[in-house]
Amino acid sequence: MEAEQIESVRRFNRVITQRVGALEDAYLSREHSLGLSRLLWEIGPEGAEVRVLRSRLSLDSGYLSRQLRRLESEGLVTTDPDENDGRVRTVRLTHAGVSERALLDRSSDELAASMLEPLTASQRERLVAAMAEVERLVIASLVRIEITDPREPDARFCLRSYFAELGRRFDGGFDPAQSIPAGDQEMSLPDGLLLVATVQGSPVGCGALKLHPDTGIAEVKRMWVPSGVRGLGLGRRLLECLAEEASTRGMSTLRLETNQTLTEARRLYETAGFVEVEAFNDEPYAHHWFQRDLKSL
């Protein structure tokens, strides 16, 4: 990163925080700060679990508790334990909370309109397009990738989504039982590992390794990124993290196979240092086999 880039981000942050009123104690001329208003909005009509709010907003447990107590004292929310699991607490809006949230929505619409109204039609289009691009890139900066137990809920969600997408896209569908396996133990250290990518507490991708120390080969398995976040470079980032993990564990070669319908995956591998090689296994769903040398990492 260059110093000019850092200064540009800081300048942008100063302009935006002032323009949206984040510096005011009473956000949108209501009685709450921007932080409290955002929390009230995130709880939403259906309510939300405390742990989900904490993860989604990246808030410290103590700070979130204090904010919720204030909203409770004002009669805007209630916090109750789950009927089936007392460790899970759910926050819900009261009738007054629903009304306050509706007022926030209207005021937010007015603020957005005030930003667009002074501009020409072409300037509005440019601003909205630029904001959409900034949003996507900021979301990309929020992605966290961590080694995760394949039995954890986020991992299970990713693996189910991966199988479901292959089932939709492959000619004739996809049956995991017919494919070369990558079970929980094979995706757990020391036999392998599973990386799960999350954004604000929600899983948005995964990738696994099967490690073979006797040959120095690591196999990439279960690479999945949902269509909604494609274009953010997440697939490449996951792939590079897998390569680093394999190299750190003494592997010298990274291998993977893919189906002919996954054209975007093939482009990713070809631009990430992989070369197509002869088939090295009998995976029934594979049409292309790739390999990458890790010795330079």
GROMACS .gro file of C-alpha atoms in nm:
model
  297
    1MET     CA    1   0.000   0.000   0.000
    2GLU     CA    2   0.117   0.350  -0.080
    3ALA     CA    3   0.090   0.651   0.150
    4GLU     CA    4  -0.124   0.835  -0.108
    5GLN     CA    5  -0.373   0.547  -0.114
    6ILE     CA    6  -0.405   0.552   0.264
    7GLU     CA    7  -0.457   0.929   0.265
    8SER     CA    8  -0.724   0.898  -0.007
    9VAL     CA    9  -0.918   0.645   0.204
   10ARG     CA   10  -0.893   0.867   0.511
   11ARG     CA   11  -1.013   1.171   0.313
   12PHE     CA   12  -1.307   0.973   0.175
   13ASN     CA   13  -1.398   0.857   0.528
   14ARG     CA   14  -1.396   1.215   0.658
   15VAL     CA   15  -1.624   1.339   0.380
   16ILE     CA   16  -1.871   1.054   0.418
   17THR     CA   17  -1.894   1.060   0.798
   18GLN     CA   18  -1.972   1.430   0.787
   19ARG     CA   19  -2.218   1.405   0.497
   20VAL     CA   20  -2.427   1.124   0.648
   21GLY     CA   21  -2.434   1.286   0.992
   22ALA     CA   22  -2.225   1.024   1.171
   23LEU     CA   23  -2.062   1.298   1.382
   24GLU     CA   24  -2.391   1.410   1.534
   25ASP     CA   25  -2.515   1.279   1.869
   26ALA     CA   26  -2.871   1.276   1.735
   27TYR     CA   27  -2.853   1.090   1.406
   28LEU     CA   28  -3.116   1.197   1.149
   29SER     CA   29  -3.252   1.438   1.411
   30ARG     CA   30  -3.369   1.146   1.626
   31GLU     CA   31  -3.265   1.084   1.987
   32HIS     CA   32  -3.005   0.819   1.909
   33SER     CA   33  -2.652   0.813   1.777
   34LEU     CA   34  -2.571   0.650   1.444
   35GLY     CA   35  -2.454   0.337   1.632
   36LEU     CA   36  -2.780   0.294   1.823
   37SER     CA   37  -2.985   0.368   1.512
   38ARG     CA   38  -2.796   0.111   1.309
   39LEU     CA   39  -2.843  -0.149   1.583
   40LEU     CA   40  -3.216  -0.082   1.592
   41TRP     CA   41  -3.235  -0.115   1.215
   42GLU     CA   42  -3.033  -0.441   1.208
   43ILE     CA   43  -3.263  -0.607   1.464
   44GLY     CA   44  -3.536  -0.577   1.203
   45PRO     CA   45  -3.901  -0.685   1.205
   46GLU     CA   46  -3.814  -1.054   1.257
   47GLY     CA   47  -3.572  -0.996   1.545
   48ALA     CA   48  -3.214  -1.121   1.563
   49GLU     CA   49  -2.994  -1.334   1.786
   50VAL     CA   50  -2.752  -1.135   2.000
   51ARG     CA   51  -2.455  -1.336   1.874
   52VAL     CA   52  -2.557  -1.268   1.513
   53LEU     CA   53  -2.581  -0.895   1.579
   54ARG     CA   54  -2.241  -0.898   1.746
   55SER     CA   55  -2.083  -1.075   1.453
   56ARG     CA   56  -2.265  -0.880   1.182
   57LEU     CA   57  -2.174  -0.541   1.329
   58SER     CA   58  -1.832  -0.645   1.466
   59LEU     CA   59  -1.920  -0.520   1.813
   60ASP     CA   60  -1.758  -0.602   2.144
   61SER     CA   61  -1.985  -0.812   2.369
   62GLY     CA   62  -1.980  -0.560   2.651
   63TYR     CA   63  -2.051  -0.264   2.424
   64LEU     CA   64  -2.338  -0.445   2.253
   65SER     CA   65  -2.489  -0.538   2.590
   66ARG     CA   66  -2.481  -0.175   2.702
   67GLN     CA   67  -2.643  -0.058   2.381
   68LEU     CA   68  -2.917  -0.320   2.408
   69ARG     CA   69  -2.985  -0.226   2.770
   70ARG     CA   70  -3.036   0.135   2.664
   71LEU     CA   71  -3.282   0.034   2.392
   72GLU     CA   72  -3.460  -0.189   2.646
   73SER     CA   73  -3.482   0.096   2.897
   74GLU     CA   74  -3.649   0.308   2.630
   75GLY     CA   75  -3.902   0.034   2.560
   76LEU     CA   76  -3.784  -0.020   2.202
   77VAL     CA   77  -3.662  -0.382   2.227
   78THR     CA   78  -3.691  -0.694   2.440
   79THR     CA   79  -3.423  -0.959   2.487
   80ASP     CA   80  -3.532  -1.313   2.571
   81PRO     CA   81  -3.364  -1.656   2.588
   82ASP     CA   82  -3.446  -1.909   2.320
   83GLU     CA   83  -3.710  -2.164   2.419
   84ASN     CA   84  -3.492  -2.456   2.310
   85ASP     CA   85  -3.149  -2.325   2.408
   86GLY     CA   86  -3.115  -2.088   2.702
   87ARG     CA   87  -2.767  -1.986   2.588
   88VAL     CA   88  -2.914  -1.820   2.278
   89ARG     CA   89  -3.069  -1.477   2.331
   90THR     CA   90  -3.293  -1.310   2.074
   91VAL     CA   91  -3.367  -0.939   2.048
   92ARG     CA   92  -3.705  -0.825   1.915
   93LEU     CA   93  -3.855  -0.486   1.847
   94THR     CA   94  -4.148  -0.374   2.057
   95HIS     CA   95  -4.439  -0.186   1.899
   96ALA     CA   96  -4.256   0.136   1.982
   97GLY     CA   97  -3.938  -0.006   1.832
   98VAL     CA   98  -4.114  -0.091   1.507
   99SER     CA   99  -4.245   0.266   1.486
  100GLU     CA  100  -3.901   0.413   1.557
  101ARG     CA  101  -3.743   0.193   1.291
  102ALA     CA  102  -4.005   0.307   1.038
  103LEU     CA  103  -3.917   0.669   1.117
  104LEU     CA  104  -3.548   0.588   1.069
  105ASP     CA  105  -3.625   0.438   0.728
  106ARG     CA  106  -3.812   0.749   0.617
  107SER     CA  107  -3.540   0.981   0.745
  108SER     CA  108  -3.273   0.769   0.575
  109ASP     CA  109  -3.460   0.793   0.246
  110GLU     CA  110  -3.476   1.171   0.286
  111LEU     CA  111  -3.101   1.188   0.356
  112ALA     CA  112  -3.023   0.980   0.048
  113ALA     CA  113  -3.251   1.198  -0.164
  114SER     CA  114  -3.078   1.513  -0.032
  115MET     CA  115  -2.745   1.375  -0.158
  116LEU     CA  116  -2.885   1.308  -0.505
  117GLU     CA  117  -3.114   1.610  -0.554
  118PRO     CA  118  -2.843   1.877  -0.622
  119LEU     CA  119  -2.682   1.662  -0.893
  120THR     CA  120  -2.762   1.631  -1.261
  121ALA     CA  121  -2.908   1.305  -1.391
  122SER     CA  122  -2.570   1.190  -1.522
  123GLN     CA  123  -2.399   1.281  -1.194
  124ARG     CA  124  -2.655   1.079  -1.002
  125GLU     CA  125  -2.587   0.776  -1.218
  126ARG     CA  126  -2.213   0.818  -1.167
  127LEU     CA  127  -2.251   0.855  -0.790
  128VAL     CA  128  -2.478   0.551  -0.753
  129ALA     CA  129  -2.249   0.339  -0.972
  130ALA     CA  130  -1.942   0.453  -0.779
  131MET     CA  131  -2.113   0.377  -0.447
  132ALA     CA  132  -2.203   0.027  -0.568
  133GLU     CA  133  -1.840  -0.035  -0.661
  134VAL     CA  134  -1.715   0.101  -0.328
  135GLU     CA  135  -1.965  -0.119  -0.146
  136ARG     CA  136  -1.842  -0.432  -0.323
  137LEU     CA  137  -1.478  -0.351  -0.255
  138VAL     CA  138  -1.541  -0.267   0.111
  139ILE     CA  139  -1.727  -0.598   0.148
  140ALA     CA  140  -1.423  -0.769  -0.004
  141SER     CA  141  -1.205  -0.604   0.260
  142LEU     CA  142  -1.431  -0.744   0.534
  143VAL     CA  143  -1.382  -1.108   0.430
  144ARG     CA  144  -1.215  -1.325   0.694
  145ILE     CA  145  -1.072  -1.666   0.605
  146GLU     CA  146  -1.003  -1.917   0.883
  147ILE     CA  147  -0.940  -2.288   0.928
  148THR     CA  148  -1.273  -2.431   1.041
  149ASP     CA  149  -1.385  -2.769   1.169
  150PRO     CA  150  -1.587  -2.922   0.882
  151ARG     CA  151  -1.852  -3.023   1.135
  152GLU     CA  152  -1.924  -2.659   1.232
  153PRO     CA  153  -2.251  -2.501   1.106
  154ASP     CA  154  -2.078  -2.251   0.875
  155ALA     CA  155  -1.872  -2.530   0.720
  156ARG     CA  156  -2.179  -2.749   0.675
  157PHE     CA  157  -2.362  -2.463   0.507
  158CYS     CA  158  -2.078  -2.412   0.260
  159LEU     CA  159  -2.044  -2.781   0.179
  160ARG     CA  160  -2.419  -2.823   0.128
  161SER     CA  161  -2.421  -2.517  -0.098
  162TYR     CA  162  -2.122  -2.652  -0.291
  163PHE     CA  163  -2.293  -2.988  -0.355
  164ALA     CA  164  -2.620  -2.816  -0.448
  165GLU     CA  165  -2.450  -2.591  -0.705
  166LEU     CA  166  -2.269  -2.884  -0.867
  167GLY     CA  167  -2.598  -3.068  -0.880
  168ARG     CA  168  -2.755  -2.778  -1.069
  169ARG     CA  169  -2.467  -2.719  -1.310
  170PHE     CA  170  -2.335  -3.064  -1.397
  171ASP     CA  171  -2.495  -3.254  -1.682
  172GLY     CA  172  -2.681  -3.534  -1.510
  173GLY     CA  173  -2.643  -3.378  -1.164
  174PHE     CA  174  -2.390  -3.456  -0.893
  175ASP     CA  175  -2.382  -3.741  -0.643
  176PRO     CA  176  -2.112  -3.701  -0.373
  177ALA     CA  177  -2.115  -4.077  -0.319
  178GLN     CA  178  -1.989  -4.127  -0.676
  179SER     CA  179  -1.709  -3.873  -0.641
  180ILE     CA  180  -1.365  -3.919  -0.482
  181PRO     CA  181  -1.439  -3.856  -0.113
  182ALA     CA  182  -1.321  -3.574   0.106
  183GLY     CA  183  -1.468  -3.660   0.444
  184ASP     CA  184  -1.458  -3.468   0.770
  185GLN     CA  185  -1.143  -3.641   0.891
  186GLU     CA  186  -0.970  -3.583   0.557
  187MET     CA  187  -1.048  -3.210   0.594
  188SER     CA  188  -0.920  -3.196   0.952
  189LEU     CA  189  -0.559  -3.162   1.062
  190PRO     CA  190  -0.326  -3.341   1.033
  191ASP     CA  191  -0.486  -3.514   0.731
  192GLY     CA  192  -0.612  -3.192   0.576
  193LEU     CA  193  -0.798  -2.872   0.650
  194LEU     CA  194  -1.099  -2.666   0.552
  195LEU     CA  195  -1.093  -2.289   0.507
  196VAL     CA  196  -1.421  -2.100   0.545
  197ALA     CA  197  -1.461  -1.739   0.433
  198THR     CA  198  -1.706  -1.518   0.623
  199VAL     CA  199  -1.833  -1.162   0.589
  200GLN     CA  200  -1.986  -1.005   0.899
  201GLY     CA  201  -2.044  -1.348   1.046
  202SER     CA  202  -2.203  -1.508   0.739
  203PRO     CA  203  -2.024  -1.784   0.540
  204VAL     CA  204  -1.946  -1.684   0.181
  205GLY     CA  205  -1.708  -1.949   0.055
  206CYS     CA  206  -1.482  -2.242   0.132
  207GLY     CA  207  -1.189  -2.448   0.009
  208ALA     CA  208  -1.024  -2.763   0.145
  209LEU     CA  209  -0.694  -2.946   0.130
  210LYS     CA  210  -0.615  -3.315   0.152
  211LEU     CA  211  -0.252  -3.347   0.258
  212HIS     CA  212  -0.021  -3.630   0.151
  213PRO     CA  213   0.313  -3.582   0.335
  214ASP     CA  214   0.458  -3.901   0.186
  215THR     CA  215   0.443  -3.755  -0.167
  216GLY     CA  216   0.449  -3.383  -0.090
  217ILE     CA  217   0.120  -3.341  -0.275
  218ALA     CA  218  -0.181  -3.146  -0.151
  219GLU     CA  219  -0.518  -3.182  -0.322
  220VAL     CA  220  -0.756  -2.887  -0.345
  221LYS     CA  221  -1.116  -2.991  -0.277
  222ARG     CA  222  -1.453  -2.828  -0.215
  223MET     CA  223  -1.372  -2.488  -0.370
  224TRP     CA  224  -1.693  -2.285  -0.359
  225VAL     CA  225  -1.786  -1.918  -0.379
  226PRO     CA  226  -2.155  -1.819  -0.418
  227SER     CA  227  -2.256  -1.627  -0.729
  228GLY     CA  228  -2.358  -1.323  -0.523
  229VAL     CA  229  -2.000  -1.246  -0.418
  230ARG     CA  230  -1.817  -1.350  -0.733
  231GLY     CA  231  -1.608  -1.076  -0.887
  232LEU     CA  232  -1.459  -0.972  -0.552
  233GLY     CA  233  -1.147  -1.183  -0.594
  234LEU     CA  234  -1.257  -1.418  -0.315
  235GLY     CA  235  -1.194  -1.735  -0.517
  236ARG     CA  236  -0.837  -1.631  -0.589
  237ARG     CA  237  -0.783  -1.530  -0.227
  238LEU     CA  238  -0.909  -1.866  -0.103
  239LEU     CA  239  -0.687  -2.045  -0.352
  240GLU     CA  240  -0.380  -1.848  -0.244
  241CYS     CA  241  -0.456  -1.916   0.123
  242LEU     CA  242  -0.478  -2.288   0.044
  243ALA     CA  243  -0.145  -2.271  -0.138
  244GLU     CA  244   0.016  -2.097   0.161
  245GLU     CA  245  -0.129  -2.351   0.404
  246ALA     CA  246  -0.002  -2.638   0.189
  247SER     CA  247   0.345  -2.485   0.153
  248THR     CA  248   0.367  -2.414   0.527
  249ARG     CA  249   0.297  -2.781   0.592
  250GLY     CA  250   0.580  -2.895   0.365
  251MET     CA  251   0.385  -2.972   0.050
  252SER     CA  252   0.563  -2.910  -0.280
  253THR     CA  253   0.278  -2.960  -0.526
  254LEU     CA  254  -0.084  -2.849  -0.539
  255ARG     CA  255  -0.327  -3.052  -0.749
  256LEU     CA  256  -0.694  -3.021  -0.840
  257GLU     CA  257  -0.944  -3.140  -1.096
  258THR     CA  258  -1.254  -2.968  -1.232
  259ASN     CA  259  -1.558  -3.020  -1.452
  260GLN     CA  260  -1.585  -2.874  -1.802
  261THR     CA  261  -1.896  -2.675  -1.709
  262LEU     CA  262  -1.707  -2.473  -1.445
  263THR     CA  263  -1.548  -2.236  -1.695
  264GLU     CA  264  -1.490  -1.958  -1.441
  265ALA     CA  265  -1.302  -2.201  -1.216
  266ARG     CA  266  -1.078  -2.307  -1.501
  267ARG     CA  267  -0.996  -1.943  -1.579
  268LEU     CA  268  -0.909  -1.888  -1.215
  269TYR     CA  269  -0.672  -2.185  -1.204
  270GLU     CA  270  -0.506  -2.093  -1.532
  271THR     CA  271  -0.434  -1.739  -1.409
  272ALA     CA  272  -0.323  -1.853  -1.063
  273GLY     CA  273  -0.014  -2.044  -1.169
  274PHE     CA  274  -0.170  -2.383  -1.243
  275VAL     CA  275  -0.092  -2.576  -1.558
  276GLU     CA  276  -0.315  -2.841  -1.712
  277VAL     CA  277  -0.170  -3.192  -1.688
  278GLU     CA  278  -0.268  -3.548  -1.769
  279ALA     CA  279  -0.534  -3.706  -1.550
  280PHE     CA  280  -0.385  -3.814  -1.217
  281ASN     CA  281  -0.697  -3.975  -1.071
  282ASP     CA  282  -1.022  -4.136  -1.184
  283GLU     CA  283  -1.263  -3.866  -1.062
  284PRO     CA  284  -1.579  -3.939  -1.268
  285TYR     CA  285  -1.693  -3.575  -1.273
  286ALA     CA  286  -1.358  -3.433  -1.389
  287HIS     CA  287  -1.261  -3.327  -1.740
  288HIS     CA  288  -0.954  -3.117  -1.660
  289TRP     CA  289  -0.666  -3.177  -1.419
  290PHE     CA  290  -0.433  -2.900  -1.296
  291GLN     CA  291  -0.108  -2.879  -1.100
  292ARG     CA  292   0.096  -2.598  -0.940
  293ASP     CA  293   0.451  -2.601  -0.811
  294LEU     CA  294   0.472  -2.464  -0.454
  295LYS     CA  295   0.851  -2.461  -0.421
  296SER     CA  296   0.869  -2.090  -0.500
  297LEU     CA  297   0.632  -1.990  -0.219
   0.00000   0.00000   0.00000
